[in-house]
Each structure stands twice: as C-alpha cells, then as structure tokens.
Amino acid sequence: MNVYVENGVITELDSTRTQADTVLEADGLVLAPGLVDMHVHLRDPGLTYKEDILTGCEAAARGGFTSVVCMPNTNPPIDNTDTIRYILEKAEHAKARVYPVCTITRGMKGTELSDFAALKAAGAVAASDDGKPVANAAVMQAGMEACYKLDLPVVSHCEDLDIIAGGIINKGAVSEALGVKGMDRTSEDTITAREVTLAESTGTRIHICHVSTETSVALIRDAKKRGVQVTCESAPHYMLLTDKELLRRDANWRMNPPLREQRDCEAIIEGFCDGTIDAMITDHAPHSPEEKADFEKAPNGIIGLETSFAASCTALVASGRMSLARLIELMSVNPCRILSIPGGEIRVGGPADLVLLAPEERWTFTEADIGSKSRNTPFLGTEFTGRVHCTIKGGEITWQLKK
Ligand code: DOR
Ligand code: ZN
Ligand code: ZN
C-alpha cells in the first residue's frame, strides 16, 4: 500500500496509483503511526543546560517519536498559563509535537491546588507533580475531585518520601553490598495503593507513572478488574536492567523509581503482555555530566528517547513476548487515548505523523546516536534488535537513518 501525504495530512491510502512529487521507499520496513512518549522532562524553561525543547525534540525524532508529553518540574514549574504559552510557542519550531502537563499543586509545594481550568484551557493535557509525590493524601484527593470535574487526567509519581528517607537505589542485597541507603519498594507500593483508592472513590482517571515493582503491577491489575479508572506506564529500563547494574557505582544507572530485581523485571514484562500496563514511556530525564559524576550525590534520571523503541522491541518483540502491532499500541495508540491527544493512527484526513521501523535489525547504540544535550544513558554500547529508520512529523522528515 502507498500512503499519500499532502500539506502534512494523509490524503490517500492506495495500492494502484504510483505518481508523487517525492517518493520515500520503505521496502522491508514497517510503517506505523508516529511514536508518542507521554512522560518526558524537557527542562525548558529554566534548566536548559540539561536540555531544551528543541534538543529534547531532536532526541525524540531520532527515537521515532512525533509527539512528547512534558512534565512540569521546570523552573518555573508549569503551574501558570504563561509557561504553557512559552512551551507551545517554542515547540512550533521543534521536531516533535509537545503537550505540556501542568502541576497538581502551585510551585509543586504540595499544599495549594493549581488553577486547573485555566491551565487546561491554555493546553495542559494532564496534571502531575512528577519528580515529587503529592505527600498529603487530602490534597491529592481534592486535586482529583477538581480534575474530575474538568475531565483532566491526573498523573501520579508514587513515592512515600518518609519511607525513602534519603535512599538512593533499590533497598536490598545490592544497597547493602554497596553500603548506601536503600529505597524500600514499599515507598512506591503504598502510594500506588493510595492513588487507586482515591481514584476509586472520586471517579477520577488516575494514571500511575513509571511502575517498577511486582506489587504495584498486581495492585493495578486488581483495581482494573474492579473497574477503577486507572491506567499506568513503565519504561524499557525496568524490563531490561536490575539493581545489580549499580555494583559498578555509576550514576547513569540511577533513576527514580530505581532499578529493582529480576522478579520485578518479569512482572513488568508480564504487565505489558496482559494489558495491565498501558503505555511505554521513557521518563527521559537529562542531567549534565558534572551532575552525574558523583555516584551518591547525582540527581536521579536517565535519558531514553533515542533508545526506547529499540530497547522495547528487544525486550518484548524480538523475545517473542508480543507482536510489533501490540508494541505500537503501547508506544503510540494508548498514550493518545489516555490523554485524548491526536495520533496513534494512519487515517485519511489525519496528520502525517509516521515512523518507519526495522523490527529485526540488530545495531549497537553509541554516543553518535544521541540527540539530547545530555549523555546520561545506561545503554551506550548495548546491542538492540529493532531500529528506527525514519520519522515523519506532519509530512516532514524529522529523522532519517543514513544508509
Ligand atoms: O529519575 C527521575 N528523574 N525520576 C523522577 O521522578 C524525576 C526525574 C527528573 O526530573 O530528573
Ligand atoms: Zn516521576
Ligand atoms: Zn518523570
């Protein structure tokens, strides 16, 4: 089948006509809807030494993404309409569409609620204090009630800071071997249970961020069975890496939530396979080399846009766990449905946001493949199966692999 694109829009799906001004050959490749990452940190405004909207979207294009959803822990945070306008204006010239998430609380301070009506009108697609939990359950409950009235999804970073108590990696044999403070897994699970409970009582659509534990997957699976309006996401590193990697004492393997244990990796893969986990995200969290230099003092987070498809395809498709079509649901269709944003389809009249994929191609990820300003990835030198060949946003090629 040929896909015809005119002025950024798909105008025809046809196998007979052969005339066009520009022809992009895709022999041996798979054409899919452009990938959508519903959890990235673009660091703009305020932290542009780590990343800015243009470089973050360059990383996105290289990873096959045509849309990204950016988290509000910028400086200032996305708790005001001026910041949303700034982001949307700058994103007009970027290689991906950008959809901002606004904060749940003003200044992400956890006390006063944001003006959700104004923020939604300005373009916010969800509310989250990601980077931090909303510590006070009554504040979270009030936030969910307010968002329910506006039909704005609430996105929750589940972490009990009292249990974390200064921990820097998963609490267990590895944290003990290294002699560093651990982050007990119950810090994630207790707040996952709290959010599911609050969503059930308020009726709000809750989306649980970066699920990393076996127990949280089970809690969400049970809640879905009861009919709670809960969706969730996880990331490639929670399928492919365990806390044993931390034995090298390198902060490029530190993120929040932290790498867990083998049984958690298996539970995350199982959660993706049985539909408990709805979306693949990166939690793309750029930090400078200076910030990441000290294993114990470094901030949490890794970049991920450039490797997300390859790592996911390796873990789920090349391993025979799911079809490529199912992976495209996780990486494009479902994020669009959860947040009610355009994309996730190849349809006449729809935007020409497309990606060409080679799901069986083996390749090794190197620094030359990075589009981000930052370099904090655990995957340098990793061989993947599955590669992005070309990314098309609104009919324009934003990335093409050199032959
Ligand atoms: O690893 C993380 N990095 N987890 C978060 O929750 C925040 C993020 C960041 O902003 O760096
Ligand atoms: Zn988070
Ligand atoms: Zn995040």
CSV table of C-alpha atoms and ligand atoms in Angstrom, one decimal:
chain,number,residue,atom,x,y,z
A,1,MET,CA,0.0,0.0,0.0
A,2,ASN,CA,1.1,3.6,-0.7
A,3,VAL,CA,0.4,6.4,1.7
A,4,TYR,CA,-0.1,9.8,0.1
A,5,VAL,CA,0.7,12.9,2.0
A,6,GLU,CA,-0.2,16.5,1.1
A,7,ASN,CA,0.3,19.6,3.3
A,8,GLY,CA,1.1,17.4,6.3
A,9,VAL,CA,-2.1,15.4,6.0
A,10,ILE,CA,-2.6,11.8,4.8
A,11,THR,CA,-4.8,12.2,1.7
A,12,GLU,CA,-4.9,8.7,0.3
A,13,LEU,CA,-4.2,5.1,1.1
A,14,ASP,CA,-4.0,3.2,-2.2
A,15,SER,CA,-2.0,0.5,-3.9
A,16,THR,CA,-2.6,1.4,-7.5
A,17,ARG,CA,-1.6,5.0,-8.1
A,18,THR,CA,2.2,5.5,-8.4
A,19,GLN,CA,2.7,9.2,-9.1
A,20,ALA,CA,4.0,11.6,-6.5
A,21,ASP,CA,6.5,14.5,-6.3
A,22,THR,CA,8.6,12.9,-3.6
A,23,VAL,CA,8.8,9.1,-3.0
A,24,LEU,CA,10.1,7.6,0.2
A,25,GLU,CA,10.9,3.9,-0.4
A,26,ALA,CA,10.1,1.7,2.5
A,27,ASP,CA,11.0,-1.8,1.2
A,28,GLY,CA,11.4,-4.2,4.1
A,29,LEU,CA,10.4,-1.7,6.7
A,30,VAL,CA,7.2,-1.4,8.7
A,31,LEU,CA,5.2,1.9,8.6
A,32,ALA,CA,3.5,2.7,11.9
A,33,PRO,CA,1.9,5.8,13.4
A,34,GLY,CA,4.5,8.1,14.9
A,35,LEU,CA,5.5,7.1,18.4
A,36,VAL,CA,4.2,9.1,21.4
A,37,ASP,CA,6.0,9.4,24.7
A,38,MET,CA,3.7,10.5,27.5
A,39,HIS,CA,6.4,11.1,30.1
A,40,VAL,CA,9.5,13.2,29.3
A,41,HIS,CA,11.4,16.0,31.0
A,42,LEU,CA,12.3,18.7,28.5
A,43,ARG,CA,13.9,21.0,31.2
A,44,ASP,CA,12.7,24.1,29.5
A,45,PRO,CA,12.2,26.8,30.9
A,46,GLY,CA,14.9,27.2,33.4
A,47,LEU,CA,17.2,24.1,33.2
A,48,THR,CA,18.3,24.4,29.6
A,49,TYR,CA,21.9,23.4,30.4
A,50,LYS,CA,20.4,19.9,30.6
A,51,GLU,CA,18.0,20.0,27.7
A,52,ASP,CA,15.8,22.4,25.9
A,53,ILE,CA,12.6,22.0,23.9
A,54,LEU,CA,14.5,21.8,20.5
A,55,THR,CA,17.1,19.3,21.7
A,56,GLY,CA,14.6,17.2,23.5
A,57,CYS,CA,12.5,17.0,20.4
A,58,GLU,CA,15.7,16.2,18.3
A,59,ALA,CA,16.2,13.2,20.7
A,60,ALA,CA,12.5,12.4,20.2
A,61,ALA,CA,12.7,12.4,16.4
A,62,ARG,CA,15.8,10.1,16.5
A,63,GLY,CA,13.7,7.7,18.6
A,64,GLY,CA,10.8,7.7,16.2
A,65,PHE,CA,8.6,9.9,18.3
A,66,THR,CA,6.4,12.6,16.7
A,67,SER,CA,4.8,13.7,20.0
A,68,VAL,CA,6.0,14.0,23.5
A,69,VAL,CA,4.2,15.0,26.8
A,70,CYS,CA,6.4,17.1,29.0
A,71,MET,CA,6.4,17.1,32.8
A,72,PRO,CA,6.1,20.3,34.8
A,73,ASN,CA,9.2,20.2,37.1
A,74,THR,CA,10.8,23.0,35.1
A,75,ASN,CA,11.9,26.4,36.5
A,76,PRO,CA,9.4,28.0,36.9
A,77,PRO,CA,7.2,24.9,37.1
A,78,ILE,CA,4.3,24.5,34.7
A,79,ASP,CA,1.8,26.0,37.2
A,80,ASN,CA,0.9,29.1,35.2
A,81,THR,CA,-0.5,29.8,31.7
A,82,ASP,CA,2.5,32.0,30.7
A,83,THR,CA,4.8,29.0,30.9
A,84,ILE,CA,2.4,26.8,28.9
A,85,ARG,CA,2.3,29.5,26.2
A,86,TYR,CA,6.1,29.8,26.2
A,87,ILE,CA,6.4,26.0,25.7
A,88,LEU,CA,3.8,25.8,23.0
A,89,GLU,CA,5.4,28.7,21.1
A,90,LYS,CA,8.9,27.3,21.2
A,91,ALA,CA,7.6,23.8,20.2
A,92,GLU,CA,6.2,25.2,17.0
A,93,HIS,CA,9.7,25.0,15.5
A,94,ALA,CA,10.5,21.7,17.2
A,95,LYS,CA,10.8,18.2,15.5
A,96,ALA,CA,8.0,16.8,17.7
A,97,ARG,CA,4.7,18.0,18.9
A,98,VAL,CA,4.8,18.9,22.6
A,99,TYR,CA,1.9,18.5,25.0
A,100,PRO,CA,2.5,20.0,28.5
A,101,VAL,CA,1.4,18.6,31.8
A,102,CYS,CA,0.6,21.2,34.5
A,103,THR,CA,1.3,20.8,38.2
A,104,ILE,CA,-1.2,19.5,40.7
A,105,THR,CA,-0.1,22.0,43.3
A,106,ARG,CA,1.3,25.5,43.0
A,107,GLY,CA,5.0,25.6,42.8
A,108,MET,CA,4.9,21.8,43.3
A,109,LYS,CA,4.8,22.6,47.0
A,110,GLY,CA,2.1,20.1,47.8
A,111,THR,CA,-0.3,22.5,49.5
A,112,GLU,CA,-2.4,24.7,47.2
A,113,LEU,CA,-4.1,23.4,44.1
A,114,SER,CA,-3.2,24.8,40.7
A,115,ASP,CA,-5.9,26.6,38.6
A,116,PHE,CA,-6.7,23.5,36.5
A,117,ALA,CA,-9.5,25.2,34.4
A,118,ALA,CA,-7.1,28.0,33.2
A,119,LEU,CA,-4.2,25.5,32.7
A,120,LYS,CA,-6.4,23.1,30.7
A,121,ALA,CA,-7.7,26.0,28.6
A,122,ALA,CA,-4.1,27.0,27.9
A,123,GLY,CA,-3.2,23.5,26.7
A,124,ALA,CA,-2.4,21.3,29.6
A,125,VAL,CA,-3.3,17.6,28.8
A,126,ALA,CA,-3.0,16.3,32.4
A,127,ALA,CA,-2.0,17.3,35.9
A,128,SER,CA,1.0,15.9,37.8
A,129,ASP,CA,3.7,16.9,40.4
A,130,ASP,CA,6.0,14.4,38.8
A,131,GLY,CA,9.5,14.5,40.2
A,132,LYS,CA,7.7,14.5,43.5
A,133,PRO,CA,4.7,12.8,45.0
A,134,VAL,CA,1.8,14.9,46.4
A,135,ALA,CA,2.6,13.9,50.0
A,136,ASN,CA,-0.6,14.9,51.6
A,137,ALA,CA,-3.5,12.5,50.8
A,138,ALA,CA,-6.2,15.1,51.4
A,139,VAL,CA,-4.5,17.5,48.9
A,140,MET,CA,-4.3,14.7,46.4
A,141,GLN,CA,-8.0,13.8,47.0
A,142,ALA,CA,-9.0,17.5,46.5
A,143,GLY,CA,-6.9,17.7,43.3
A,144,MET,CA,-8.5,14.5,41.9
A,145,GLU,CA,-12.0,15.9,42.7
A,146,ALA,CA,-11.2,19.2,40.9
A,147,CYS,CA,-9.7,17.4,37.9
A,148,TYR,CA,-12.6,15.0,37.7
A,149,LYS,CA,-15.0,18.0,37.1
A,150,LEU,CA,-12.7,19.2,34.2
A,151,ASP,CA,-12.1,15.7,32.8
A,152,LEU,CA,-8.4,16.2,33.2
A,153,PRO,CA,-6.4,13.0,33.9
A,154,VAL,CA,-4.2,13.0,37.0
A,155,VAL,CA,-0.7,11.5,36.6
A,156,SER,CA,0.9,10.3,39.8
A,157,HIS,CA,4.6,9.8,40.7
A,158,CYS,CA,4.1,7.3,43.5
A,159,GLU,CA,6.7,7.7,46.2
A,160,ASP,CA,6.5,7.9,50.0
A,161,LEU,CA,9.3,10.2,51.0
A,162,ASP,CA,9.2,9.2,54.6
A,163,ILE,CA,9.9,5.6,53.6
A,164,ILE,CA,12.6,6.7,51.1
A,165,ALA,CA,14.4,8.7,53.9
A,166,GLY,CA,17.4,9.6,51.8
A,167,GLY,CA,17.7,6.3,49.9
A,168,ILE,CA,19.4,6.4,46.5
A,169,ILE,CA,19.0,2.9,45.0
A,170,ASN,CA,16.6,0.0,45.5
A,171,LYS,CA,16.8,-1.4,49.1
A,172,GLY,CA,18.2,-4.9,49.1
A,173,ALA,CA,21.3,-7.0,48.8
A,174,VAL,CA,22.9,-4.6,46.4
A,175,SER,CA,22.4,-1.5,48.5
A,176,GLU,CA,23.8,-3.5,51.4
A,177,ALA,CA,26.8,-4.6,49.4
A,178,LEU,CA,27.5,-1.0,48.4
A,179,GLY,CA,26.9,0.4,51.8
A,180,VAL,CA,24.4,3.0,50.5
A,181,LYS,CA,21.0,3.9,51.8
A,182,GLY,CA,18.2,1.9,50.0
A,183,MET,CA,14.8,3.0,48.7
A,184,ASP,CA,12.4,0.4,50.1
A,185,ARG,CA,9.9,-0.9,47.5
A,186,THR,CA,7.0,-0.1,49.8
A,187,SER,CA,7.6,3.6,49.2
A,188,GLU,CA,6.2,3.0,45.7
A,189,ASP,CA,3.6,0.4,46.6
A,190,THR,CA,1.9,2.3,49.4
A,191,ILE,CA,1.3,5.3,47.3
A,192,THR,CA,0.1,3.2,44.3
A,193,ALA,CA,-2.5,1.7,46.7
A,194,ARG,CA,-3.4,5.2,48.0
A,195,GLU,CA,-3.9,6.6,44.4
A,196,VAL,CA,-6.0,3.6,43.3
A,197,THR,CA,-8.2,4.0,46.4
A,198,LEU,CA,-8.6,7.8,45.9
A,199,ALA,CA,-9.4,7.3,42.2
A,200,GLU,CA,-12.0,4.6,43.1
A,201,SER,CA,-13.8,7.0,45.5
A,202,THR,CA,-13.6,10.2,43.4
A,203,GLY,CA,-14.2,8.5,40.0
A,204,THR,CA,-11.2,10.4,38.6
A,205,ARG,CA,-9.0,8.9,35.8
A,206,ILE,CA,-5.7,8.2,37.5
A,207,HIS,CA,-2.5,7.3,35.6
A,208,ILE,CA,0.3,5.8,37.6
A,209,CYS,CA,3.8,6.8,36.5
A,210,HIS,CA,6.8,4.6,35.9
A,211,VAL,CA,5.6,1.4,37.6
A,212,SER,CA,8.7,-0.5,38.8
A,213,THR,CA,7.6,-3.2,41.3
A,214,GLU,CA,5.8,-6.6,41.1
A,215,THR,CA,3.4,-5.5,43.9
A,216,SER,CA,2.4,-2.2,42.1
A,217,VAL,CA,1.6,-4.2,38.9
A,218,ALA,CA,-0.6,-6.6,41.0
A,219,LEU,CA,-2.4,-3.7,42.7
A,220,ILE,CA,-3.2,-2.0,39.4
A,221,ARG,CA,-4.3,-5.3,37.8
A,222,ASP,CA,-6.7,-5.9,40.7
A,223,ALA,CA,-8.0,-2.3,40.5
A,224,LYS,CA,-8.7,-2.6,36.8
A,225,LYS,CA,-10.7,-5.8,37.4
A,226,ARG,CA,-12.9,-3.8,39.9
A,227,GLY,CA,-13.5,-1.2,37.2
A,228,VAL,CA,-11.3,1.6,38.7
A,229,GLN,CA,-10.4,4.2,36.1
A,230,VAL,CA,-6.7,3.5,36.4
A,231,THR,CA,-4.1,3.3,33.7
A,232,CYS,CA,-0.3,3.1,34.0
A,233,GLU,CA,3.1,3.1,32.3
A,234,SER,CA,6.5,1.7,32.7
A,235,ALA,CA,9.8,2.1,30.9
A,236,PRO,CA,12.3,-0.1,29.0
A,237,HIS,CA,15.0,0.0,31.8
A,238,TYR,CA,12.5,-1.6,34.2
A,239,MET,CA,12.3,-4.6,31.9
A,240,LEU,CA,15.9,-4.9,30.9
A,241,LEU,CA,18.0,-3.9,33.9
A,242,THR,CA,18.2,-4.8,37.6
A,243,ASP,CA,19.8,-3.2,40.6
A,244,LYS,CA,22.9,-5.5,40.1
A,245,GLU,CA,24.0,-2.9,37.5
A,246,LEU,CA,24.6,-0.5,40.4
A,247,LEU,CA,27.5,-2.5,41.6
A,248,ARG,CA,29.6,-0.5,39.0
A,249,ARG,CA,28.8,2.6,41.1
A,250,ASP,CA,27.8,4.7,38.1
A,251,ALA,CA,25.1,7.3,38.4
A,252,ASN,CA,23.9,6.7,34.8
A,253,TRP,CA,22.1,3.6,36.2
A,254,ARG,CA,20.4,5.7,38.9
A,255,MET,CA,16.8,6.9,38.4
A,256,ASN,CA,13.6,7.2,40.5
A,257,PRO,CA,12.0,4.8,41.0
A,258,PRO,CA,15.2,2.8,41.0
A,259,LEU,CA,16.2,-0.4,39.1
A,260,ARG,CA,14.7,-3.2,41.1
A,261,GLU,CA,15.2,-7.0,41.0
A,262,GLN,CA,14.7,-9.8,38.4
A,263,ARG,CA,11.2,-10.7,39.6
A,264,ASP,CA,10.2,-7.1,39.1
A,265,CYS,CA,11.5,-7.1,35.6
A,266,GLU,CA,9.5,-10.2,34.9
A,267,ALA,CA,6.4,-8.7,36.5
A,268,ILE,CA,6.7,-5.5,34.3
A,269,ILE,CA,7.0,-7.6,31.1
A,270,GLU,CA,4.0,-9.7,32.2
A,271,GLY,CA,2.1,-6.5,33.0
A,272,PHE,CA,2.8,-5.2,29.5
A,273,CYS,CA,1.8,-8.5,27.9
A,274,ASP,CA,-1.5,-8.9,29.8
A,275,GLY,CA,-2.6,-5.3,29.3
A,276,THR,CA,-2.2,-4.2,32.9
A,277,ILE,CA,0.5,-1.7,31.8
A,278,ASP,CA,-1.0,0.6,29.1
A,279,ALA,CA,1.9,2.7,27.9
A,280,MET,CA,5.7,2.5,27.3
A,281,ILE,CA,7.4,5.7,28.4
A,282,THR,CA,11.0,6.8,28.8
A,283,ASP,CA,10.9,9.3,31.8
A,284,HIS,CA,13.6,11.0,29.6
A,285,ALA,CA,15.4,12.9,32.4
A,286,PRO,CA,18.5,14.6,31.1
A,287,HIS,CA,21.3,15.7,33.6
A,288,SER,CA,24.7,17.2,32.8
A,289,PRO,CA,27.9,15.0,33.0
A,290,GLU,CA,29.1,17.2,36.0
A,291,GLU,CA,25.8,16.4,37.9
A,292,LYS,CA,26.1,12.7,37.2
A,293,ALA,CA,29.8,12.4,38.1
A,294,ASP,CA,29.3,11.5,41.8
A,295,PHE,CA,27.6,8.2,42.2
A,296,GLU,CA,26.0,9.0,45.5
A,297,LYS,CA,25.2,12.7,45.1
A,298,ALA,CA,24.0,12.7,41.5
A,299,PRO,CA,20.3,13.6,40.7
A,300,ASN,CA,18.1,10.7,39.6
A,301,GLY,CA,17.2,10.2,36.0
A,302,ILE,CA,18.4,8.8,32.6
A,303,ILE,CA,17.7,9.9,29.0
A,304,GLY,CA,15.7,7.4,26.9
A,305,LEU,CA,14.1,8.8,23.8
A,306,GLU,CA,16.8,7.6,21.4
A,307,THR,CA,16.7,4.0,22.7
A,308,SER,CA,13.0,3.5,23.7
A,309,PHE,CA,11.8,1.7,20.6
A,310,ALA,CA,15.0,-0.4,20.2
A,311,ALA,CA,15.0,-1.4,23.9
A,312,SER,CA,11.3,-2.2,24.0
A,313,CYS,CA,11.4,-4.1,20.7
A,314,THR,CA,14.3,-6.1,22.1
A,315,ALA,CA,12.6,-6.9,25.4
A,316,LEU,CA,9.1,-7.6,24.1
A,317,VAL,CA,9.1,-8.3,20.3
A,318,ALA,CA,12.4,-9.9,19.5
A,319,SER,CA,12.0,-12.1,22.6
A,320,GLY,CA,8.7,-13.4,21.2
A,321,ARG,CA,6.6,-12.0,24.0
A,322,MET,CA,4.3,-9.8,21.9
A,323,SER,CA,3.7,-8.7,18.3
A,324,LEU,CA,5.1,-5.5,16.9
A,325,ALA,CA,1.5,-4.3,16.5
A,326,ARG,CA,0.9,-4.6,20.2
A,327,LEU,CA,4.1,-2.7,20.9
A,328,ILE,CA,2.8,0.1,18.7
A,329,GLU,CA,-0.3,0.2,20.8
A,330,LEU,CA,1.8,0.7,23.9
A,331,MET,CA,4.1,3.3,22.2
A,332,SER,CA,1.5,5.3,20.2
A,333,VAL,CA,-2.2,4.3,20.3
A,334,ASN,CA,-2.7,4.0,24.1
A,335,PRO,CA,-0.9,7.2,25.2
A,336,CYS,CA,-3.0,9.2,22.7
A,337,ARG,CA,-6.2,7.6,24.1
A,338,ILE,CA,-5.3,8.1,27.7
A,339,LEU,CA,-4.6,11.8,27.2
A,340,SER,CA,-7.1,12.5,24.4
A,341,ILE,CA,-4.3,13.9,22.1
A,342,PRO,CA,-4.1,13.4,18.3
A,343,GLY,CA,-2.1,10.5,16.9
A,344,GLY,CA,-1.9,6.7,17.1
A,345,GLU,CA,-3.5,6.1,13.7
A,346,ILE,CA,-2.9,6.1,10.0
A,347,ARG,CA,-6.1,7.5,8.6
A,348,VAL,CA,-7.0,9.6,5.6
A,349,GLY,CA,-7.6,13.1,6.9
A,350,GLY,CA,-5.3,12.6,9.8
A,351,PRO,CA,-1.9,14.2,10.4
A,352,ALA,CA,1.0,12.5,8.6
A,353,ASP,CA,2.8,11.6,11.8
A,354,LEU,CA,4.6,8.4,10.9
A,355,VAL,CA,7.6,6.2,11.6
A,356,LEU,CA,9.5,3.6,9.5
A,357,LEU,CA,10.8,0.7,11.6
A,358,ALA,CA,13.1,-2.3,11.1
A,359,PRO,CA,12.0,-4.6,13.9
A,360,GLU,CA,14.6,-7.3,13.2
A,361,GLU,CA,17.6,-5.1,12.6
A,362,ARG,CA,20.5,-5.5,15.1
A,363,TRP,CA,22.6,-2.5,15.9
A,364,THR,CA,24.7,-1.1,18.7
A,365,PHE,CA,23.8,2.2,20.4
A,366,THR,CA,26.6,4.7,20.6
A,367,GLU,CA,27.1,8.4,21.5
A,368,ALA,CA,26.7,9.4,17.8
A,369,ASP,CA,23.0,8.3,18.1
A,370,ILE,CA,22.2,10.8,20.9
A,371,GLY,CA,20.2,13.9,20.0
A,372,SER,CA,19.8,15.1,23.6
A,373,LYS,CA,22.1,17.7,25.2
A,374,SER,CA,22.9,15.2,27.9
A,375,ARG,CA,24.6,11.8,27.9
A,376,ASN,CA,23.2,10.1,30.9
A,377,THR,CA,22.2,6.7,29.5
A,378,PRO,CA,22.9,3.2,30.7
A,379,PHE,CA,22.6,1.8,27.2
A,380,LEU,CA,25.8,3.0,25.5
A,381,GLY,CA,27.4,0.0,23.8
A,382,THR,CA,24.2,-2.1,24.1
A,383,GLU,CA,23.2,-4.2,21.1
A,384,PHE,CA,19.5,-4.0,20.3
A,385,THR,CA,17.1,-5.7,17.9
A,386,GLY,CA,14.8,-3.2,16.3
A,387,ARG,CA,15.7,0.2,14.8
A,388,VAL,CA,14.0,3.4,13.8
A,389,HIS,CA,14.8,4.3,10.1
A,390,CYS,CA,12.7,7.4,9.5
A,391,THR,CA,10.5,9.7,11.5
A,392,ILE,CA,7.9,11.9,9.7
A,393,LYS,CA,6.0,14.7,11.6
A,394,GLY,CA,3.3,16.5,9.8
A,395,GLY,CA,4.6,15.2,6.4
A,396,GLU,CA,8.2,16.5,7.1
A,397,ILE,CA,11.1,14.1,7.6
A,398,THR,CA,12.5,14.9,11.1
A,399,TRP,CA,15.0,12.0,11.2
A,400,GLN,CA,16.3,9.6,8.6
A,401,LEU,CA,19.0,6.9,9.2
A,402,LYS,CA,22.0,7.4,6.9
A,403,LYS,CA,22.5,4.4,4.6
B,1,DOR,O1,14.6,9.7,37.7
B,1,DOR,C1,13.8,10.6,37.8
B,1,DOR,N1,14.1,11.8,37.2
B,1,DOR,N2,12.6,10.5,38.3
B,1,DOR,C2,11.8,11.5,38.6
B,1,DOR,O2,10.8,11.3,39.1
B,1,DOR,C3,12.2,12.9,38.1
B,1,DOR,C4,13.2,12.8,37.1
B,1,DOR,C5,13.8,14.2,36.9
B,1,DOR,O3,13.1,15.2,36.7
B,1,DOR,O4,15.1,14.2,36.8
B,2,ZN,ZN,8.4,10.5,38.4
B,3,ZN,ZN,9.4,11.8,35.4
